[in-house]
């Protein structure tokens, strides 16, 4: 493992590619390997033990591929497994958590909404962060049941998706939120649809940029930043069909490879 080794990124499926986009934009010369564990998606309804063992499996695959750092591009895996991953593997591991803190600090209406999976909203780590930062803010937590399978199937704009988004945001609109936190790495792909539904004063925030910056800063601390002036090699692997990843990442089609692999 050295500076030229890839950054390893995994998610329960295609969603973490929204985080990959931020990482690639910030550090275009880094090599990256992305694992979409779509065969086991959604993680959001699994038990903590199941989420931990899938996260360990994905991390092992990325370490065996020679990755220098692991980015857990999944809120559900981070909030349920990051401590165990960090104590199991001797490699820097970055996680992603819902951006409750910036929303709670910036809300003028003192009312924010959080859309995330059941696994994230029921985790101890999420409760700890929410308790710490939302003492004077009212929080509407909604489980985005059914959204991940539709995104995995590249159904971003179907009627079913529109109905679900309307249903899940209705209690937030009723509570007069001015910030919506996207607590699942799949959901940034829904931002255009959410903007059509939500009142114009609602800002939508996710953690993608913060995770990319944190990854860069940890790599810098460990002397792991790639100093090459060439563009990185960008590999994507999925254990189901390649179509959805290809479709979500079509603007990168000339520079990425997307392959099916069993893991
Ligand atoms: N993309 C994931 C997250 O950030 C998990 C979604 C799921 O598999 O349920 O939470």
mmCIF file of C-alpha atoms and ligand atoms in Angstrom:
data_model
loop_
_atom_site.group_PDB
_atom_site.id
_atom_site.type_symbol
_atom_site.label_atom_id
_atom_site.label_comp_id
_atom_site.label_asym_id
_atom_site.label_seq_id
_atom_site.Cartn_x
_atom_site.Cartn_y
_atom_site.Cartn_z
ATOM 1 C CA UNK A 1 0.000 0.000 0.000
ATOM 2 C CA UNK A 2 1.399 3.385 -1.004
ATOM 3 C CA UNK A 3 0.388 6.856 -2.251
ATOM 4 C CA UNK A 4 -0.571 5.431 -5.643
ATOM 5 C CA UNK A 5 -2.863 2.814 -4.118
ATOM 6 C CA UNK A 6 -6.578 3.429 -4.655
ATOM 7 C CA UNK A 7 -9.120 4.905 -2.280
ATOM 8 C CA UNK A 8 -11.643 2.117 -1.544
ATOM 9 C CA UNK A 9 -15.286 3.114 -1.293
ATOM 10 C CA UNK A 10 -18.269 0.892 -0.520
ATOM 11 C CA UNK A 11 -22.015 1.179 -0.132
ATOM 12 C CA UNK A 12 -24.954 -1.204 0.116
ATOM 13 C CA UNK A 13 -25.470 -0.395 -3.551
ATOM 14 C CA UNK A 14 -25.286 2.390 -6.107
ATOM 15 C CA UNK A 15 -25.992 5.315 -3.713
ATOM 16 C CA UNK A 16 -22.452 5.840 -2.450
ATOM 17 C CA UNK A 17 -21.507 6.813 -6.000
ATOM 18 C CA UNK A 18 -22.913 10.238 -5.009
ATOM 19 C CA UNK A 19 -20.081 10.376 -2.440
ATOM 20 C CA UNK A 20 -17.592 9.047 -4.998
ATOM 21 C CA UNK A 21 -18.507 12.019 -7.245
ATOM 22 C CA UNK A 22 -17.523 14.470 -4.490
ATOM 23 C CA UNK A 23 -14.271 12.587 -3.826
ATOM 24 C CA UNK A 24 -13.379 12.487 -7.510
ATOM 25 C CA UNK A 25 -14.193 16.165 -7.984
ATOM 26 C CA UNK A 26 -11.950 17.136 -5.071
ATOM 27 C CA UNK A 27 -9.105 14.725 -5.889
ATOM 28 C CA UNK A 28 -9.261 13.869 -9.624
ATOM 29 C CA UNK A 29 -5.780 12.325 -9.649
ATOM 30 C CA UNK A 30 -6.586 9.713 -7.029
ATOM 31 C CA UNK A 31 -7.245 6.138 -8.153
ATOM 32 C CA UNK A 32 -10.554 4.824 -6.780
ATOM 33 C CA UNK A 33 -12.256 1.440 -6.415
ATOM 34 C CA UNK A 34 -15.984 1.435 -5.670
ATOM 35 C CA UNK A 35 -17.959 -1.589 -4.458
ATOM 36 C CA UNK A 36 -21.741 -1.636 -4.818
ATOM 37 C CA UNK A 37 -23.074 -4.473 -2.646
ATOM 38 C CA UNK A 38 -26.437 -4.246 -4.437
ATOM 39 C CA UNK A 39 -27.060 -7.980 -3.975
ATOM 40 C CA UNK A 40 -27.569 -7.235 -0.269
ATOM 41 C CA UNK A 41 -29.372 -3.879 -0.588
ATOM 42 C CA UNK A 42 -31.119 -2.413 1.236
ATOM 43 C CA UNK A 43 -29.004 -2.555 4.404
ATOM 44 C CA UNK A 44 -31.512 -0.222 6.079
ATOM 45 C CA UNK A 45 -33.878 -2.974 7.221
ATOM 46 C CA UNK A 46 -31.198 -5.440 8.355
ATOM 47 C CA UNK A 47 -30.085 -6.138 11.939
ATOM 48 C CA UNK A 48 -26.952 -4.493 13.286
ATOM 49 C CA UNK A 49 -25.135 -7.872 13.239
ATOM 50 C CA UNK A 50 -25.955 -8.342 9.554
ATOM 51 C CA UNK A 51 -24.824 -4.789 8.713
ATOM 52 C CA UNK A 52 -21.562 -5.335 10.620
ATOM 53 C CA UNK A 53 -20.745 -8.593 8.841
ATOM 54 C CA UNK A 54 -21.520 -7.163 5.383
ATOM 55 C CA UNK A 55 -19.377 -4.102 6.173
ATOM 56 C CA UNK A 56 -16.478 -6.339 7.276
ATOM 57 C CA UNK A 57 -16.799 -8.383 4.075
ATOM 58 C CA UNK A 58 -16.734 -5.254 1.864
ATOM 59 C CA UNK A 59 -13.772 -3.777 3.748
ATOM 60 C CA UNK A 60 -11.815 -7.041 3.376
ATOM 61 C CA UNK A 61 -12.459 -7.077 -0.388
ATOM 62 C CA UNK A 62 -11.177 -3.490 -0.729
ATOM 63 C CA UNK A 63 -8.113 -4.154 1.451
ATOM 64 C CA UNK A 64 -7.328 -7.261 -0.635
ATOM 65 C CA UNK A 65 -7.478 -5.027 -3.716
ATOM 66 C CA UNK A 66 -4.710 -2.912 -2.152
ATOM 67 C CA UNK A 67 -6.722 0.140 -1.057
ATOM 68 C CA UNK A 68 -4.918 2.688 1.138
ATOM 69 C CA UNK A 69 -8.013 4.082 2.888
ATOM 70 C CA UNK A 70 -11.651 2.966 3.160
ATOM 71 C CA UNK A 71 -14.630 5.277 2.747
ATOM 72 C CA UNK A 72 -17.854 3.800 4.111
ATOM 73 C CA UNK A 73 -20.165 5.687 1.728
ATOM 74 C CA UNK A 74 -23.249 4.447 3.546
ATOM 75 C CA UNK A 75 -24.879 6.094 6.554
ATOM 76 C CA UNK A 76 -26.466 2.806 7.629
ATOM 77 C CA UNK A 77 -23.119 0.953 7.631
ATOM 78 C CA UNK A 78 -21.346 3.872 9.319
ATOM 79 C CA UNK A 79 -23.851 4.350 12.123
ATOM 80 C CA UNK A 80 -24.010 0.597 12.823
ATOM 81 C CA UNK A 81 -20.509 -0.670 12.116
ATOM 82 C CA UNK A 82 -17.807 2.027 11.987
ATOM 83 C CA UNK A 83 -16.476 1.412 15.502
ATOM 84 C CA UNK A 84 -16.116 -2.312 14.862
ATOM 85 C CA UNK A 85 -14.486 -1.687 11.460
ATOM 86 C CA UNK A 86 -11.963 0.702 13.021
ATOM 87 C CA UNK A 87 -11.070 -1.766 15.752
ATOM 88 C CA UNK A 88 -10.827 -4.675 13.286
ATOM 89 C CA UNK A 89 -8.730 -3.134 10.494
ATOM 90 C CA UNK A 90 -5.436 -1.300 10.678
ATOM 91 C CA UNK A 91 -6.187 1.225 7.911
ATOM 92 C CA UNK A 92 -7.812 4.697 8.003
ATOM 93 C CA UNK A 93 -11.608 4.400 7.737
ATOM 94 C CA UNK A 94 -13.870 7.346 6.932
ATOM 95 C CA UNK A 95 -17.606 7.224 7.574
ATOM 96 C CA UNK A 96 -20.667 9.230 6.622
ATOM 97 C CA UNK A 97 -23.353 10.439 9.008
ATOM 98 C CA UNK A 98 -26.456 12.575 8.416
ATOM 99 C CA UNK A 99 -25.564 16.301 8.399
ATOM 100 C CA UNK A 100 -27.700 17.117 11.442
ATOM 101 C CA UNK A 101 -25.193 19.533 12.945
ATOM 102 C CA UNK A 102 -25.039 22.048 10.045
ATOM 103 C CA UNK A 103 -28.822 21.881 9.613
ATOM 104 C CA UNK A 104 -29.432 22.467 13.327
ATOM 105 C CA UNK A 105 -26.990 25.388 13.357
ATOM 106 C CA UNK A 106 -28.432 27.055 10.263
ATOM 107 C CA UNK A 107 -32.180 26.561 10.650
ATOM 108 C CA UNK A 108 -34.036 29.839 11.140
ATOM 109 C CA UNK A 109 -37.410 28.145 11.630
ATOM 110 C CA UNK A 110 -35.953 25.881 14.349
ATOM 111 C CA UNK A 111 -37.464 22.960 12.490
ATOM 112 C CA UNK A 112 -35.592 20.418 10.372
ATOM 113 C CA UNK A 113 -36.452 17.169 8.621
ATOM 114 C CA UNK A 114 -34.308 14.047 8.316
ATOM 115 C CA UNK A 115 -34.919 11.389 5.721
ATOM 116 C CA UNK A 116 -32.853 8.234 6.332
ATOM 117 C CA UNK A 117 -33.097 4.465 6.624
ATOM 118 C CA UNK A 118 -34.556 2.618 9.598
ATOM 119 C CA UNK A 119 -31.059 1.277 10.366
ATOM 120 C CA UNK A 120 -29.603 4.783 10.605
ATOM 121 C CA UNK A 121 -32.462 6.379 12.536
ATOM 122 C CA UNK A 122 -32.499 3.571 15.102
ATOM 123 C CA UNK A 123 -28.709 3.499 15.657
ATOM 124 C CA UNK A 124 -27.060 4.588 18.884
ATOM 125 C CA UNK A 125 -24.574 6.785 16.991
ATOM 126 C CA UNK A 126 -27.373 8.714 15.262
ATOM 127 C CA UNK A 127 -29.221 9.218 18.575
ATOM 128 C CA UNK A 128 -26.067 10.509 20.228
ATOM 129 C CA UNK A 129 -25.426 13.108 17.484
ATOM 130 C CA UNK A 130 -29.094 14.130 17.263
ATOM 131 C CA UNK A 131 -29.311 14.607 21.023
ATOM 132 C CA UNK A 132 -26.143 16.683 21.101
ATOM 133 C CA UNK A 133 -27.059 19.140 18.334
ATOM 134 C CA UNK A 134 -30.840 19.442 18.274
ATOM 135 C CA UNK A 135 -31.696 20.545 21.798
ATOM 136 C CA UNK A 136 -33.466 23.700 20.616
ATOM 137 C CA UNK A 137 -34.621 22.433 17.261
ATOM 138 C CA UNK A 138 -37.608 20.272 16.453
ATOM 139 C CA UNK A 139 -36.726 17.325 14.256
ATOM 140 C CA UNK A 140 -39.063 15.355 12.006
ATOM 141 C CA UNK A 141 -37.427 11.949 11.393
ATOM 142 C CA UNK A 142 -38.855 9.940 8.520
ATOM 143 C CA UNK A 143 -37.783 6.477 7.322
ATOM 144 C CA UNK A 144 -37.458 6.462 3.531
ATOM 145 C CA UNK A 145 -38.944 2.960 3.247
ATOM 146 C CA UNK A 146 -38.887 1.731 -0.363
ATOM 147 C CA UNK A 147 -36.738 4.529 -1.804
ATOM 148 C CA UNK A 148 -33.464 2.564 -2.001
ATOM 149 C CA UNK A 149 -34.909 -0.378 -4.017
ATOM 150 C CA UNK A 150 -36.381 2.109 -6.536
ATOM 151 C CA UNK A 151 -33.041 3.950 -6.870
ATOM 152 C CA UNK A 152 -31.229 0.593 -7.222
ATOM 153 C CA UNK A 153 -33.591 -0.052 -10.123
ATOM 154 C CA UNK A 154 -32.881 3.353 -11.684
ATOM 155 C CA UNK A 155 -36.475 4.448 -11.074
ATOM 156 C CA UNK A 156 -35.749 8.030 -10.051
ATOM 157 C CA UNK A 157 -38.711 9.646 -11.734
ATOM 158 C CA UNK A 158 -41.474 7.052 -11.695
ATOM 159 C CA UNK A 159 -44.934 7.776 -10.278
ATOM 160 C CA UNK A 160 -44.222 5.426 -7.404
ATOM 161 C CA UNK A 161 -41.151 7.475 -6.490
ATOM 162 C CA UNK A 162 -43.101 10.735 -6.681
ATOM 163 C CA UNK A 163 -45.866 9.331 -4.449
ATOM 164 C CA UNK A 164 -43.382 8.110 -1.839
ATOM 165 C CA UNK A 165 -41.483 11.406 -1.783
ATOM 166 C CA UNK A 166 -44.733 13.349 -1.364
ATOM 167 C CA UNK A 167 -45.822 11.044 1.445
ATOM 168 C CA UNK A 168 -42.501 11.268 3.306
ATOM 169 C CA UNK A 169 -42.080 15.029 2.993
ATOM 170 C CA UNK A 170 -45.702 15.898 3.908
ATOM 171 C CA UNK A 171 -45.140 15.721 7.702
ATOM 172 C CA UNK A 172 -41.993 17.830 7.269
ATOM 173 C CA UNK A 173 -43.823 20.489 5.292
ATOM 174 C CA UNK A 174 -46.582 20.431 7.928
ATOM 175 C CA UNK A 175 -43.912 21.033 10.594
ATOM 176 C CA UNK A 176 -42.652 24.016 8.579
ATOM 177 C CA UNK A 177 -39.059 22.828 8.168
ATOM 178 C CA UNK A 178 -36.482 24.990 6.399
ATOM 179 C CA UNK A 179 -33.759 22.298 6.187
ATOM 180 C CA UNK A 180 -34.044 18.748 4.905
ATOM 181 C CA UNK A 181 -31.119 16.477 5.795
ATOM 182 C CA UNK A 182 -30.562 13.568 3.420
ATOM 183 C CA UNK A 183 -29.268 10.836 5.716
ATOM 184 C CA UNK A 184 -28.718 8.150 3.096
ATOM 185 C CA UNK A 185 -26.121 8.261 0.342
ATOM 186 C CA UNK A 186 -28.686 7.080 -2.224
ATOM 187 C CA UNK A 187 -30.896 10.136 -1.696
ATOM 188 C CA UNK A 188 -28.786 12.898 -3.349
ATOM 189 C CA UNK A 189 -30.009 11.353 -6.632
ATOM 190 C CA UNK A 190 -33.516 12.466 -5.574
ATOM 191 C CA UNK A 191 -32.641 16.160 -5.064
ATOM 192 C CA UNK A 192 -34.202 17.376 -8.361
ATOM 193 C CA UNK A 193 -37.481 15.554 -7.555
ATOM 194 C CA UNK A 194 -37.473 16.773 -3.949
ATOM 195 C CA UNK A 195 -37.032 20.384 -5.067
ATOM 196 C CA UNK A 196 -40.161 20.038 -7.216
ATOM 197 C CA UNK A 197 -42.176 18.923 -4.184
ATOM 198 C CA UNK A 198 -40.794 21.034 -1.336
ATOM 199 C CA UNK A 199 -41.539 24.731 -0.709
ATOM 200 C CA UNK A 200 -38.791 26.922 -2.198
ATOM 201 C CA UNK A 201 -37.513 28.074 1.209
ATOM 202 C CA UNK A 202 -36.417 24.523 2.130
ATOM 203 C CA UNK A 203 -32.679 23.860 1.729
ATOM 204 C CA UNK A 204 -31.574 20.280 1.139
ATOM 205 C CA UNK A 205 -28.267 19.189 2.593
ATOM 206 C CA UNK A 206 -26.223 16.014 2.454
ATOM 207 C CA UNK A 207 -22.805 15.009 3.724
ATOM 208 C CA UNK A 208 -21.005 14.244 0.444
ATOM 209 C CA UNK A 209 -18.689 17.265 0.314
ATOM 210 C CA UNK A 210 -17.822 17.014 4.002
ATOM 211 C CA UNK A 211 -16.875 13.343 3.577
ATOM 212 C CA UNK A 212 -14.666 14.136 0.572
ATOM 213 C CA UNK A 213 -12.861 16.879 2.527
ATOM 214 C CA UNK A 214 -12.442 14.624 5.548
ATOM 215 C CA UNK A 215 -11.020 11.869 3.314
ATOM 216 C CA UNK A 216 -8.518 14.325 1.843
ATOM 217 C CA UNK A 217 -7.487 15.634 5.234
ATOM 218 C CA UNK A 218 -6.996 12.150 6.747
ATOM 219 C CA UNK A 219 -4.947 11.081 3.702
ATOM 220 C CA UNK A 220 -2.821 14.190 4.106
ATOM 221 C CA UNK A 221 -2.216 13.405 7.807
ATOM 222 C CA UNK A 222 -1.111 9.870 6.875
ATOM 223 C CA UNK A 223 1.050 10.998 3.933
ATOM 224 C CA UNK A 224 -1.250 9.099 1.555
ATOM 225 C CA UNK A 225 -2.163 11.780 -1.012
ATOM 226 C CA UNK A 226 -1.323 10.738 -4.557
ATOM 227 C CA UNK A 227 1.234 13.155 -6.000
ATOM 228 C CA UNK A 228 0.830 11.994 -9.596
ATOM 229 C CA UNK A 229 -0.209 14.631 -12.137
ATOM 230 C CA UNK A 230 -2.128 12.028 -14.169
ATOM 231 C CA UNK A 231 -5.872 11.448 -13.862
ATOM 232 C CA UNK A 232 -6.767 8.505 -11.607
ATOM 233 C CA UNK A 233 -8.040 5.064 -12.621
ATOM 234 C CA UNK A 234 -11.718 4.818 -11.667
ATOM 235 C CA UNK A 235 -13.083 1.291 -11.201
ATOM 236 C CA UNK A 236 -16.616 0.350 -10.186
ATOM 237 C CA UNK A 237 -17.716 -3.152 -9.206
ATOM 238 C CA UNK A 238 -21.237 -4.380 -8.517
ATOM 239 C CA UNK A 239 -22.421 -7.845 -7.520
ATOM 240 C CA UNK A 240 -25.662 -7.432 -9.532
ATOM 241 C CA UNK A 241 -26.376 -5.650 -12.820
ATOM 242 C CA UNK A 242 -24.138 -2.855 -14.122
ATOM 243 C CA UNK A 243 -26.933 -0.796 -15.739
ATOM 244 C CA UNK A 244 -27.965 1.439 -12.819
ATOM 245 C CA UNK A 245 -24.398 2.472 -11.948
ATOM 246 C CA UNK A 246 -23.743 3.194 -15.619
ATOM 247 C CA UNK A 247 -26.895 5.265 -15.861
ATOM 248 C CA UNK A 248 -26.267 7.282 -12.665
ATOM 249 C CA UNK A 249 -22.664 7.919 -13.718
ATOM 250 C CA UNK A 250 -23.260 8.467 -17.435
ATOM 251 C CA UNK A 251 -21.455 11.800 -17.469
ATOM 252 C CA UNK A 252 -18.285 9.908 -16.445
ATOM 253 C CA UNK A 253 -18.735 7.078 -18.978
ATOM 254 C CA UNK A 254 -15.515 7.917 -20.855
ATOM 255 C CA UNK A 255 -13.321 7.733 -17.767
ATOM 256 C CA UNK A 256 -14.770 4.963 -15.580
ATOM 257 C CA UNK A 257 -15.078 1.183 -15.855
ATOM 258 C CA UNK A 258 -18.118 -0.620 -14.422
ATOM 259 C CA UNK A 259 -17.947 -4.400 -14.041
ATOM 260 C CA UNK A 260 -19.860 -7.205 -12.379
ATOM 261 C CA UNK A 261 -17.910 -9.161 -9.756
ATOM 262 C CA UNK A 262 -18.930 -11.707 -7.129
ATOM 263 C CA UNK A 263 -18.157 -10.605 -3.585
HETATM 264 N N1 LIG B 1 -26.920 4.129 1.015
HETATM 265 C C1 LIG B 1 -27.148 3.692 2.313
HETATM 266 C C2 LIG B 1 -27.127 4.758 3.363
HETATM 267 O O1 LIG B 1 -26.444 5.739 3.192
HETATM 268 C C3 LIG B 1 -27.972 2.530 2.645
HETATM 269 C C4 LIG B 1 -29.278 2.343 2.046
HETATM 270 C C5 LIG B 1 -29.740 0.951 2.313
HETATM 271 O O2 LIG B 1 -29.099 0.038 1.831
HETATM 272 O O3 LIG B 1 -30.751 0.785 2.997
HETATM 273 O O4 LIG B 1 -27.755 4.627 4.391
#
